[in-house]
JSON list of C-alpha atoms in Angstrom, two decimals:
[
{"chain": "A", "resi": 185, "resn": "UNK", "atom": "CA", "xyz": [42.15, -2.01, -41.16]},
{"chain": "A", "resi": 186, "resn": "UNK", "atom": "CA", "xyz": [41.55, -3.12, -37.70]},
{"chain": "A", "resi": 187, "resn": "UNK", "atom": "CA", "xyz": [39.40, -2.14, -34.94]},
{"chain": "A", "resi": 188, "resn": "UNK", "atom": "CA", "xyz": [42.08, -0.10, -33.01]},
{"chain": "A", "resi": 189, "resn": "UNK", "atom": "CA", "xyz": [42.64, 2.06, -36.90]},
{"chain": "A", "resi": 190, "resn": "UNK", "atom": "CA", "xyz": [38.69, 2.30, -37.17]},
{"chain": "A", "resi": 191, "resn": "UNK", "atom": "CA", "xyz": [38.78, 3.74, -33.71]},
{"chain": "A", "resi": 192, "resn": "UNK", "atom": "CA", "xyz": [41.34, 6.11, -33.92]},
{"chain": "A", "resi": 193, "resn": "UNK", "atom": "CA", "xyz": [39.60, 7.59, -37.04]},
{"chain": "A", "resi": 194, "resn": "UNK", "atom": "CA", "xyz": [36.74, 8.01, -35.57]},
{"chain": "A", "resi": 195, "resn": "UNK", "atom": "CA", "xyz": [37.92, 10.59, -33.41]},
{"chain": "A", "resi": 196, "resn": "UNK", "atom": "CA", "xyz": [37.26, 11.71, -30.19]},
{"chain": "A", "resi": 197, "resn": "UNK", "atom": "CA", "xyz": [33.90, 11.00, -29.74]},
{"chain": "A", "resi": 198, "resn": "UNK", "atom": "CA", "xyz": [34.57, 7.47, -29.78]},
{"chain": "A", "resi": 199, "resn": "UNK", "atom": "CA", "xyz": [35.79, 7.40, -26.30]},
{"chain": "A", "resi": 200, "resn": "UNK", "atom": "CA", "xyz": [31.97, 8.51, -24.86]},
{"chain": "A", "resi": 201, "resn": "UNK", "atom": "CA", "xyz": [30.64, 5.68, -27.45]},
{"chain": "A", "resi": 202, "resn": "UNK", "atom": "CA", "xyz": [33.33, 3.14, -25.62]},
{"chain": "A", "resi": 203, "resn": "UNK", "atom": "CA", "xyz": [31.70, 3.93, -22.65]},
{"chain": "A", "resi": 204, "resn": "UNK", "atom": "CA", "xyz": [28.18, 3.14, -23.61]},
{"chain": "A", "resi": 205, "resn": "UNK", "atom": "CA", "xyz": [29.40, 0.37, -25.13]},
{"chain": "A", "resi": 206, "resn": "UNK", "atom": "CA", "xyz": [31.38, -0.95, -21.96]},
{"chain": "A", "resi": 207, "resn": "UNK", "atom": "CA", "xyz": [28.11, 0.30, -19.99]},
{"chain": "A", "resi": 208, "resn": "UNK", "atom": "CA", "xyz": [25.45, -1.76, -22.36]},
{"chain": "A", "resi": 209, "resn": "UNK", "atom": "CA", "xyz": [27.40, -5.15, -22.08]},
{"chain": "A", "resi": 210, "resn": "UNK", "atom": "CA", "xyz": [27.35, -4.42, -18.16]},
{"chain": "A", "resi": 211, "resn": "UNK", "atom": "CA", "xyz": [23.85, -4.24, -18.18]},
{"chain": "A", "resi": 212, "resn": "UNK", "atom": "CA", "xyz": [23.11, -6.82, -20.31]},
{"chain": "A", "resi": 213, "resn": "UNK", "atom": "CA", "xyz": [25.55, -9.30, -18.30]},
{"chain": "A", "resi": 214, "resn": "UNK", "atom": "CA", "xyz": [24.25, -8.12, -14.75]},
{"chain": "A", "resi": 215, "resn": "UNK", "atom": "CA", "xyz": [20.85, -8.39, -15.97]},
{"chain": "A", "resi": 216, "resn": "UNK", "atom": "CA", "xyz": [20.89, -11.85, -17.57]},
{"chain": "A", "resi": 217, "resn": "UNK", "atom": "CA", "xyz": [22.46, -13.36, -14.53]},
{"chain": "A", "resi": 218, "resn": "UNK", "atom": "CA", "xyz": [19.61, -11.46, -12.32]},
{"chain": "A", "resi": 219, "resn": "UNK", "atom": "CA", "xyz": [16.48, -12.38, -14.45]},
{"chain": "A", "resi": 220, "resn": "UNK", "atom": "CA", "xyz": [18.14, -16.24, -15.49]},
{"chain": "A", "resi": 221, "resn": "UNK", "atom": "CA", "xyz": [18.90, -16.75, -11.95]},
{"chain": "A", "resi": 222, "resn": "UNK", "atom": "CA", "xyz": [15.49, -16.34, -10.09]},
{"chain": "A", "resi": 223, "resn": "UNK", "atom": "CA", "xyz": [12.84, -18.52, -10.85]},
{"chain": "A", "resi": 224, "resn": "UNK", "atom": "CA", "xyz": [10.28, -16.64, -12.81]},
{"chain": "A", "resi": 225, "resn": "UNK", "atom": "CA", "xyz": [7.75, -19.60, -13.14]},
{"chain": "A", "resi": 226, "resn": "UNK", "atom": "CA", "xyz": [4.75, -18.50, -11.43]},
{"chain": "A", "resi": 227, "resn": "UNK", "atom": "CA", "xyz": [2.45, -21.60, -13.29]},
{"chain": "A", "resi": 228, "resn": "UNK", "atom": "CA", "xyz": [3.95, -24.55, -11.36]},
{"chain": "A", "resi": 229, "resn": "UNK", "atom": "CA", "xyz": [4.21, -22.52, -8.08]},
{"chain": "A", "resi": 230, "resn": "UNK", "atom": "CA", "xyz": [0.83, -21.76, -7.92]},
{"chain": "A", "resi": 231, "resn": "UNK", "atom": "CA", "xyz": [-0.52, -25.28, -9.29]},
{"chain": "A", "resi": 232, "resn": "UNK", "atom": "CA", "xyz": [1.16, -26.39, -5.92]},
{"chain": "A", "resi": 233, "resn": "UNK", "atom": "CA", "xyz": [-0.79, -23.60, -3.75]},
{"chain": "A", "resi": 234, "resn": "UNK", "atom": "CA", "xyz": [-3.89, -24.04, -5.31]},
{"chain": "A", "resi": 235, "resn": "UNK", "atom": "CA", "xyz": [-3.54, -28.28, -4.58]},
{"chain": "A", "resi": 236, "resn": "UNK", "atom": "CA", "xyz": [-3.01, -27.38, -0.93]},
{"chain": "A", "resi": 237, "resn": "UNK", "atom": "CA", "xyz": [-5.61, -25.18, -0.59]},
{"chain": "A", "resi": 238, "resn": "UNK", "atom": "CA", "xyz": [-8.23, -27.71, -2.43]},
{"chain": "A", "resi": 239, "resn": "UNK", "atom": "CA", "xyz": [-7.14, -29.91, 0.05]},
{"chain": "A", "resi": 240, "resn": "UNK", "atom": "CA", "xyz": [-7.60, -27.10, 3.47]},
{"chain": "A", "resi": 241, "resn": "UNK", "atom": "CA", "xyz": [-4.25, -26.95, 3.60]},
{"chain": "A", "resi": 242, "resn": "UNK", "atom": "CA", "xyz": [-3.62, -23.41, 3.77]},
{"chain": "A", "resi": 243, "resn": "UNK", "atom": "CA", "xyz": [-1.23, -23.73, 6.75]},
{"chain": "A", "resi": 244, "resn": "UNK", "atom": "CA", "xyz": [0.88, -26.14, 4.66]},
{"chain": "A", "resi": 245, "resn": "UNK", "atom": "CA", "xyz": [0.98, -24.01, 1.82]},
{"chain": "A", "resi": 246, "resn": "UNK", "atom": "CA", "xyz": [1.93, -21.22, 3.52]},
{"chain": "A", "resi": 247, "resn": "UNK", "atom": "CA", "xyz": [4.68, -22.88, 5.06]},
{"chain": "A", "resi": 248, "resn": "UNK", "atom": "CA", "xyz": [5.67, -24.84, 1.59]},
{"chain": "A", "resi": 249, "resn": "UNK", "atom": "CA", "xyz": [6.05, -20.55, 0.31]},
{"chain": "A", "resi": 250, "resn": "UNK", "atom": "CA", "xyz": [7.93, -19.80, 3.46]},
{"chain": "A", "resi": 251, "resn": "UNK", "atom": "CA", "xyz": [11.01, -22.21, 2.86]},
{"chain": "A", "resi": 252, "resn": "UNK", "atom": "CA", "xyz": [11.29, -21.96, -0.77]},
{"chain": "A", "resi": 253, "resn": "UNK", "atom": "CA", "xyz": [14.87, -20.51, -1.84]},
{"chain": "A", "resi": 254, "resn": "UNK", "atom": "CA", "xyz": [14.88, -16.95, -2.10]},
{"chain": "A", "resi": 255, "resn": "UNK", "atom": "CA", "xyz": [15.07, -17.22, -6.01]},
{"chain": "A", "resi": 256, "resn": "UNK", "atom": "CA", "xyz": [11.56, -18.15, -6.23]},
{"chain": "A", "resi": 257, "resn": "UNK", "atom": "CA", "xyz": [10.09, -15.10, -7.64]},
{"chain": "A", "resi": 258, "resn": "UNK", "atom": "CA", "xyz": [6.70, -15.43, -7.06]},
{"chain": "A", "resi": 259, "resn": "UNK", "atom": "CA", "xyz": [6.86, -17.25, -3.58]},
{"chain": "A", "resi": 260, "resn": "UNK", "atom": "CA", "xyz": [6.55, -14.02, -1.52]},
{"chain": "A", "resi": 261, "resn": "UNK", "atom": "CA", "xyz": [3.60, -12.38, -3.71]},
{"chain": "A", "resi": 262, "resn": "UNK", "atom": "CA", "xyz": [1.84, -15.48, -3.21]},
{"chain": "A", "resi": 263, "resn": "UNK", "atom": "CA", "xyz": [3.07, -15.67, 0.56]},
{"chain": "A", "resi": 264, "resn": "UNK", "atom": "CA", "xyz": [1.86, -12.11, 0.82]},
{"chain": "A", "resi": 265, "resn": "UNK", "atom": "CA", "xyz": [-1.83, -13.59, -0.78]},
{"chain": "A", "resi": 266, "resn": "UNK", "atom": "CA", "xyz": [-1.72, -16.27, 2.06]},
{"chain": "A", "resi": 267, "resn": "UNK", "atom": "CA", "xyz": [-0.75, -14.17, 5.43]},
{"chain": "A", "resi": 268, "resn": "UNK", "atom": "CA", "xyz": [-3.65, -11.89, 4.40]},
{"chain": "A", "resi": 269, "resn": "UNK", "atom": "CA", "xyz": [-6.43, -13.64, 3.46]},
{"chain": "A", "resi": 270, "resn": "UNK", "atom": "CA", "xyz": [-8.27, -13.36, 6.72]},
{"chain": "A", "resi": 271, "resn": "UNK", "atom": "CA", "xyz": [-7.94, -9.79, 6.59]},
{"chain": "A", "resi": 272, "resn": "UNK", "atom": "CA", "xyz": [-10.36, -9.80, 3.53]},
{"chain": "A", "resi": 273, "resn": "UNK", "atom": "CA", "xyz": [-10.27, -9.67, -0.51]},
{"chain": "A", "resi": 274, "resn": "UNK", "atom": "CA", "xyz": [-9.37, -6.69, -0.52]},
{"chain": "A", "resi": 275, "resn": "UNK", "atom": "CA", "xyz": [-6.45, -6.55, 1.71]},
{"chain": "A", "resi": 276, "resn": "UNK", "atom": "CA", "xyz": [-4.99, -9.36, 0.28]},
{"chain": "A", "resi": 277, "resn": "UNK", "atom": "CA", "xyz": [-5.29, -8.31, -3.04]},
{"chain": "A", "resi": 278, "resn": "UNK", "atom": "CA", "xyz": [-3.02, -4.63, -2.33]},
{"chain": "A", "resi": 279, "resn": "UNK", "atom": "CA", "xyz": [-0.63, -7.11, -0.07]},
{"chain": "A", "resi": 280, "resn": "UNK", "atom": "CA", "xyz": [0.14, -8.86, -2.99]},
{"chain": "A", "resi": 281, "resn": "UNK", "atom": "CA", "xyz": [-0.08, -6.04, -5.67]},
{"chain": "A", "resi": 282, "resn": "UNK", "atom": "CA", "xyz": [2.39, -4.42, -3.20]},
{"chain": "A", "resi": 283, "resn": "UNK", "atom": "CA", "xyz": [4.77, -7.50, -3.03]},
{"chain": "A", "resi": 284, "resn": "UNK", "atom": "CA", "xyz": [4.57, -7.46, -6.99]},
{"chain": "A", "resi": 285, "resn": "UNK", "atom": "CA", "xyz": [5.30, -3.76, -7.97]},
{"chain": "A", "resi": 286, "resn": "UNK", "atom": "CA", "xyz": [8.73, -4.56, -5.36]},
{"chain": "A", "resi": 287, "resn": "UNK", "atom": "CA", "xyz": [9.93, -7.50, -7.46]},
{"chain": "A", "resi": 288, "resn": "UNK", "atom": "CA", "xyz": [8.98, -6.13, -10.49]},
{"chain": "A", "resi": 289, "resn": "UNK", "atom": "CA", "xyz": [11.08, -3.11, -9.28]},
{"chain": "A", "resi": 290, "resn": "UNK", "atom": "CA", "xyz": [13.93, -5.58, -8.83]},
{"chain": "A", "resi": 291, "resn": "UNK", "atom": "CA", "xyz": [13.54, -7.51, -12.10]},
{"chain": "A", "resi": 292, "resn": "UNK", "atom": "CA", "xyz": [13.70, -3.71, -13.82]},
{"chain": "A", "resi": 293, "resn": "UNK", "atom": "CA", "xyz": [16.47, -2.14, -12.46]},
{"chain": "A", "resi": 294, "resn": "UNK", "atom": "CA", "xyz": [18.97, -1.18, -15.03]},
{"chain": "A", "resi": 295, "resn": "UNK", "atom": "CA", "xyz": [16.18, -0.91, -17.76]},
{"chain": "A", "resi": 296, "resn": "UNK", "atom": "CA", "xyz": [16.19, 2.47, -17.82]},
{"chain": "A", "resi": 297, "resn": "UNK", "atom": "CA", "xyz": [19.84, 2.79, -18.37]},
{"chain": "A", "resi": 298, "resn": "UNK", "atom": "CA", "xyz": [19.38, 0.75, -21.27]},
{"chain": "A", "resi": 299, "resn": "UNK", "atom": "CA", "xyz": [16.88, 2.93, -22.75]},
{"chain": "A", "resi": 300, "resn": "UNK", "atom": "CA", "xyz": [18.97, 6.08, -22.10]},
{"chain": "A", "resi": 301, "resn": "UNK", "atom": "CA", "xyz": [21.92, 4.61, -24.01]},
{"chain": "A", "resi": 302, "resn": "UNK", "atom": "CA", "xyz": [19.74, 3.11, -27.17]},
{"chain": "A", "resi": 303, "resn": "UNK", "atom": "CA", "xyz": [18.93, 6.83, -27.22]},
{"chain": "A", "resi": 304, "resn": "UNK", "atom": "CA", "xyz": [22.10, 8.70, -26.22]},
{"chain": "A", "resi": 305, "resn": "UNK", "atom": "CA", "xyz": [24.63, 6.68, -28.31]},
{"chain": "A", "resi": 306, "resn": "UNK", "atom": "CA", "xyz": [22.93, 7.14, -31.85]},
{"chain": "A", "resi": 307, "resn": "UNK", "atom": "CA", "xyz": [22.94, 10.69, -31.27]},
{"chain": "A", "resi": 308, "resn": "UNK", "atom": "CA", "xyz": [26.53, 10.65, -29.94]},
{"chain": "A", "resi": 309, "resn": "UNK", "atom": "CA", "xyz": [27.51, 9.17, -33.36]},
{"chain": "A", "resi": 310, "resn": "UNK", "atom": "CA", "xyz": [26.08, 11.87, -35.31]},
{"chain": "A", "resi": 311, "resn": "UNK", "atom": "CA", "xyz": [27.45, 14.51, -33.13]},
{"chain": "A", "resi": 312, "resn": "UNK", "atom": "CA", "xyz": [30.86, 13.20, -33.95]},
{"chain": "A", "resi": 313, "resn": "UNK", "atom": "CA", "xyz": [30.09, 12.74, -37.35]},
{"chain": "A", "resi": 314, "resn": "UNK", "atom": "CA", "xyz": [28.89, 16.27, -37.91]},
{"chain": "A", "resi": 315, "resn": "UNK", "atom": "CA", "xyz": [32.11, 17.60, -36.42]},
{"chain": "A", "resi": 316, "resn": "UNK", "atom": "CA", "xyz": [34.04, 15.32, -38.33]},
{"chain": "A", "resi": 317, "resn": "UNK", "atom": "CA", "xyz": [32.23, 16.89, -41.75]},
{"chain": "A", "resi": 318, "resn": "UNK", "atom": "CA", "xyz": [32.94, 20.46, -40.25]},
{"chain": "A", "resi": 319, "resn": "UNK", "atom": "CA", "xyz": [36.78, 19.28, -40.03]},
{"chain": "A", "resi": 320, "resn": "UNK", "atom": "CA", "xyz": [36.25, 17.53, -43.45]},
{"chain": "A", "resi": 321, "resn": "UNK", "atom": "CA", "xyz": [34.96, 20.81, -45.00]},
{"chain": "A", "resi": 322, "resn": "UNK", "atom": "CA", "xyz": [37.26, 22.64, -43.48]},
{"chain": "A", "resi": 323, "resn": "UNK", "atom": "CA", "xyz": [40.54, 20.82, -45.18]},
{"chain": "A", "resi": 324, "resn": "UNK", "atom": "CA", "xyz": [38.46, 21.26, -48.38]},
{"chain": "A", "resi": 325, "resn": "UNK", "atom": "CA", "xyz": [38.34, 24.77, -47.56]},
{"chain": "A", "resi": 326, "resn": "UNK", "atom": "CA", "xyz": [41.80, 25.08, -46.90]},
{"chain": "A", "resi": 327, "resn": "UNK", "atom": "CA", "xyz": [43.39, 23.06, -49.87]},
{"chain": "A", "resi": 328, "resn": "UNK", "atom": "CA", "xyz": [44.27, 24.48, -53.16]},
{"chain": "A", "resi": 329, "resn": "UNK", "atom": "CA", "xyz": [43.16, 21.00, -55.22]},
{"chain": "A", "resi": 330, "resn": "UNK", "atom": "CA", "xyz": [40.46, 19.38, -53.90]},
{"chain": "A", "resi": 331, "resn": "UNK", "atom": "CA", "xyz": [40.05, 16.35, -55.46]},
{"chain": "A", "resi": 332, "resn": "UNK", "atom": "CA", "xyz": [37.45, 13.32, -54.85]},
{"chain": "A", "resi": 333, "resn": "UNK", "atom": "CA", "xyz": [39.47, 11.20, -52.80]},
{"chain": "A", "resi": 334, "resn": "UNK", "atom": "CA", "xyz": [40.28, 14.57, -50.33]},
{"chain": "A", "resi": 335, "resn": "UNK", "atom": "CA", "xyz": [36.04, 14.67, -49.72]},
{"chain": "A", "resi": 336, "resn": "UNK", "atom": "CA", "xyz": [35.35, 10.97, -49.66]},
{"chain": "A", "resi": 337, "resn": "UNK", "atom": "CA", "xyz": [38.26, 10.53, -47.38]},
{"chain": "A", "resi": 338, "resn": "UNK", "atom": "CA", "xyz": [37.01, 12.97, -44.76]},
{"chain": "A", "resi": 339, "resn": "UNK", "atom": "CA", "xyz": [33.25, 12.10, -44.74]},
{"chain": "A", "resi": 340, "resn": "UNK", "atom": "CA", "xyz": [34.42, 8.65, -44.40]},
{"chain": "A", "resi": 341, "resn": "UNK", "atom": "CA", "xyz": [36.01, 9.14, -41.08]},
{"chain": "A", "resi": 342, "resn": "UNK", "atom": "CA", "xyz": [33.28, 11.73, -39.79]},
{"chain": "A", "resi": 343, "resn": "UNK", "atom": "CA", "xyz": [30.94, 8.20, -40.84]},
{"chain": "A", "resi": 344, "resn": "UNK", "atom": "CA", "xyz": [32.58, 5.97, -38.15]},
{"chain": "A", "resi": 345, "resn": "UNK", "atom": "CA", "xyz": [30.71, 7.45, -34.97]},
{"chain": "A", "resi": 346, "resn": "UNK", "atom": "CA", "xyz": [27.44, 7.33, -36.75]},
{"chain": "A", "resi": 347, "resn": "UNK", "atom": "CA", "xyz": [27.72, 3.54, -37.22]},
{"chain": "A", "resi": 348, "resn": "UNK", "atom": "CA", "xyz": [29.39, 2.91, -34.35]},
{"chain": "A", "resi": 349, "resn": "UNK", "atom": "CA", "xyz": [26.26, 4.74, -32.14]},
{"chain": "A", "resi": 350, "resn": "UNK", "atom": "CA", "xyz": [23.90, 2.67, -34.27]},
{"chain": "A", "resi": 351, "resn": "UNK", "atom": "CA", "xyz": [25.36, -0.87, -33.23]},
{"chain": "A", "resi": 352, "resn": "UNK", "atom": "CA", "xyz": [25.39, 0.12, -29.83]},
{"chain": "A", "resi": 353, "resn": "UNK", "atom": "CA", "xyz": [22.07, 1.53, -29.75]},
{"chain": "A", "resi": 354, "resn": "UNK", "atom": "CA", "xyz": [20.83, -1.41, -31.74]},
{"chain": "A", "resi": 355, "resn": "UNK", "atom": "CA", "xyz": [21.74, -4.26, -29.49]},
{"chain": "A", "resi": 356, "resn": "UNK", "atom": "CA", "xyz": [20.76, -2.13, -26.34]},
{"chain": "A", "resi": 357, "resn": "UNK", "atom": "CA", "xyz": [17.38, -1.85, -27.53]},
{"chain": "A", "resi": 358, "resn": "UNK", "atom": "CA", "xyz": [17.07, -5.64, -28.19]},
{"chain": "A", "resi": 359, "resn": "UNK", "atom": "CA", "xyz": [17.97, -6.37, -25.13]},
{"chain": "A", "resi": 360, "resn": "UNK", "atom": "CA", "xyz": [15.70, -4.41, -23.38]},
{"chain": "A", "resi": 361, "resn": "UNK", "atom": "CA", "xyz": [13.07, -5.19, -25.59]},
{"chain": "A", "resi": 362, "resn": "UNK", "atom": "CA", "xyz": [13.85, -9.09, -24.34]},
{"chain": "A", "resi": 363, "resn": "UNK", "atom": "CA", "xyz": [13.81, -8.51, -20.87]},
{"chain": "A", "resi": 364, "resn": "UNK", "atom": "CA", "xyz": [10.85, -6.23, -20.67]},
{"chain": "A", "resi": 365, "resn": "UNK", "atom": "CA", "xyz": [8.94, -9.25, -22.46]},
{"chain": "A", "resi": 366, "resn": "UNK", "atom": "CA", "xyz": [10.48, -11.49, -19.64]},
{"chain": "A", "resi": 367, "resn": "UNK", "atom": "CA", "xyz": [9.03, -9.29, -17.26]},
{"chain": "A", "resi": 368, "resn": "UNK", "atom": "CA", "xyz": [5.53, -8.58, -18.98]},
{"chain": "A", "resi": 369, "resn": "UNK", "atom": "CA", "xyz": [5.16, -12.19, -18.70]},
{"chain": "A", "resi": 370, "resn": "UNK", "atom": "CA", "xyz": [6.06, -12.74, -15.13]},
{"chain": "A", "resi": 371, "resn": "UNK", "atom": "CA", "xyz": [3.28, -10.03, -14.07]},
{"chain": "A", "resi": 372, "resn": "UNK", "atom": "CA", "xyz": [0.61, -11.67, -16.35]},
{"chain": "A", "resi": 373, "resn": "UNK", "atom": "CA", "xyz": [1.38, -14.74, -14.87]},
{"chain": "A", "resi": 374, "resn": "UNK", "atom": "CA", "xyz": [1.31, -13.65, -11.41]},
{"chain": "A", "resi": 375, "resn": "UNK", "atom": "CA", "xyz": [-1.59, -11.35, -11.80]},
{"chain": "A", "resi": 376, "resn": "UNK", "atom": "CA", "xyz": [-3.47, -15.09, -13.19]},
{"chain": "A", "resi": 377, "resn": "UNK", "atom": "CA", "xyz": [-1.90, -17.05, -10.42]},
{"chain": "A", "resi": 378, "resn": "UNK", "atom": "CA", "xyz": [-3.58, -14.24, -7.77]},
{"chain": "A", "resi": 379, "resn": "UNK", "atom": "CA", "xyz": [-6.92, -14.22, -9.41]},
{"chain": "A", "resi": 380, "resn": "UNK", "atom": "CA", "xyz": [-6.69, -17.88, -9.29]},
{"chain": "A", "resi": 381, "resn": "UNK", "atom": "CA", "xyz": [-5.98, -18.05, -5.65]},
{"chain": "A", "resi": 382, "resn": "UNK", "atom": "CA", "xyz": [-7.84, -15.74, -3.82]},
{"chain": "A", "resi": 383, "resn": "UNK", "atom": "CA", "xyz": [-11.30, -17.29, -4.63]},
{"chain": "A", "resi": 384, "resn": "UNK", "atom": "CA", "xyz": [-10.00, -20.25, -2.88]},
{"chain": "A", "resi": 385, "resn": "UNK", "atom": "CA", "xyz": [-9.07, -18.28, 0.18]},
{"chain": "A", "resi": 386, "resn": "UNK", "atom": "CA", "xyz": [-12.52, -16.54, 0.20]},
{"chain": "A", "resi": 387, "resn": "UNK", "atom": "CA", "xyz": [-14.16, -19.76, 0.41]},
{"chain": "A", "resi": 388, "resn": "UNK", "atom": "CA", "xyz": [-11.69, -21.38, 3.06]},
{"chain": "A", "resi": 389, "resn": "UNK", "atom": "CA", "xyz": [-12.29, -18.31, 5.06]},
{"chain": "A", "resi": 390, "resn": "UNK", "atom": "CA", "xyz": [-16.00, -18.90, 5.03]}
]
């Protein structure tokens, strides 16, 4: 039996699940050319700041963050850092907290769509499998011999959606799961690249 048969059995429930389905490898796609595309190396960016800045070059560096290509995560949170260091630690610090939380925003769009569907789809699948037992039951119901291979016959159709729900919800959770580590360890990197910096500024603003 192919996967066109399997689908037909399923029912009509399978068209919603072909939609999250269609909808998770979107996602997943959009979201792997997004977060594989930008640079998300903050350690070698900020190596390269804090060399400058040993060396009073805090023009230079700020310069060095202005021209680099746009897919350099980290270059405008650290950019941010620079342009307001001689407004104080302080100011700095919530420039480049701000900068952060917007490309941490970018890095995390979608994520919640993958969430809803790890959640939606599973219960989709049971949904159609419970009204695929009620139509089940109801043939049993209806038929003057019921016979094993009547019962197992229905309940394996009304099975279909649940599995089908499952694989869908399965490999939309590991993907988020993988790009919310991605993300978890951009921030921790950043937030150790801004610690790093800023006493540096303090001092060259003394």
């Amino acid at each position: 039996m192919n996967l066109i048969e399997f689908f037909k059995l399923g029912g009509p429930f399978m068209w919603v699940l072909l939609v999250f389905s269609i909808l998770t490898i979107a996602l997943i796609i959009e979201r792997c050319i997004y977060l594989f595309y930008h640079d998300c190396n903050v350690s070698d960016l900020s190596q390269e700041v804090k060399n400058l800045l040993n060396g009073g070059k805090i023009d230079q560096a700020r310069s060095m963050l202005g021209h680099c290509k746009r897919k350099k995560t980290a270059a405008t949170i650290l950019l941010a850092l620079l342009d307001n260091s001689k407004f104080g630690e302080n100011r700095m610090e919530k420039a480049a907290e701000s900068e952060a939380q917007e490309r941490l925003r970018r890095m995390e769009n979608g994520f919640n769509y993958l969430t809803a569907i790890s959640s939606l789809a599973p219960l989709t699948g049971f949904l159609g499998t419970v009204s695929g037992m009620i139509g089940a039951f109801k043939s049993i119901a209806s038929a003057t011999d019921v016979n094993a291979q009547l019962v197992a016959g229905g309940i394996y159709e009304a099975l279909i959606t649940t599995v089908y729900g499952l694989i869908i919800a399965i490999i939309a959770s590991i993907a988020y799961n993988l790009f919310v580590q991605r993300v978890d360890n951009f921030a921790a990197e950043t937030s150790k690249a801004v610690n790093d910096i800023v006493p540096l500024l303090l001092s060259e603003n003394k």
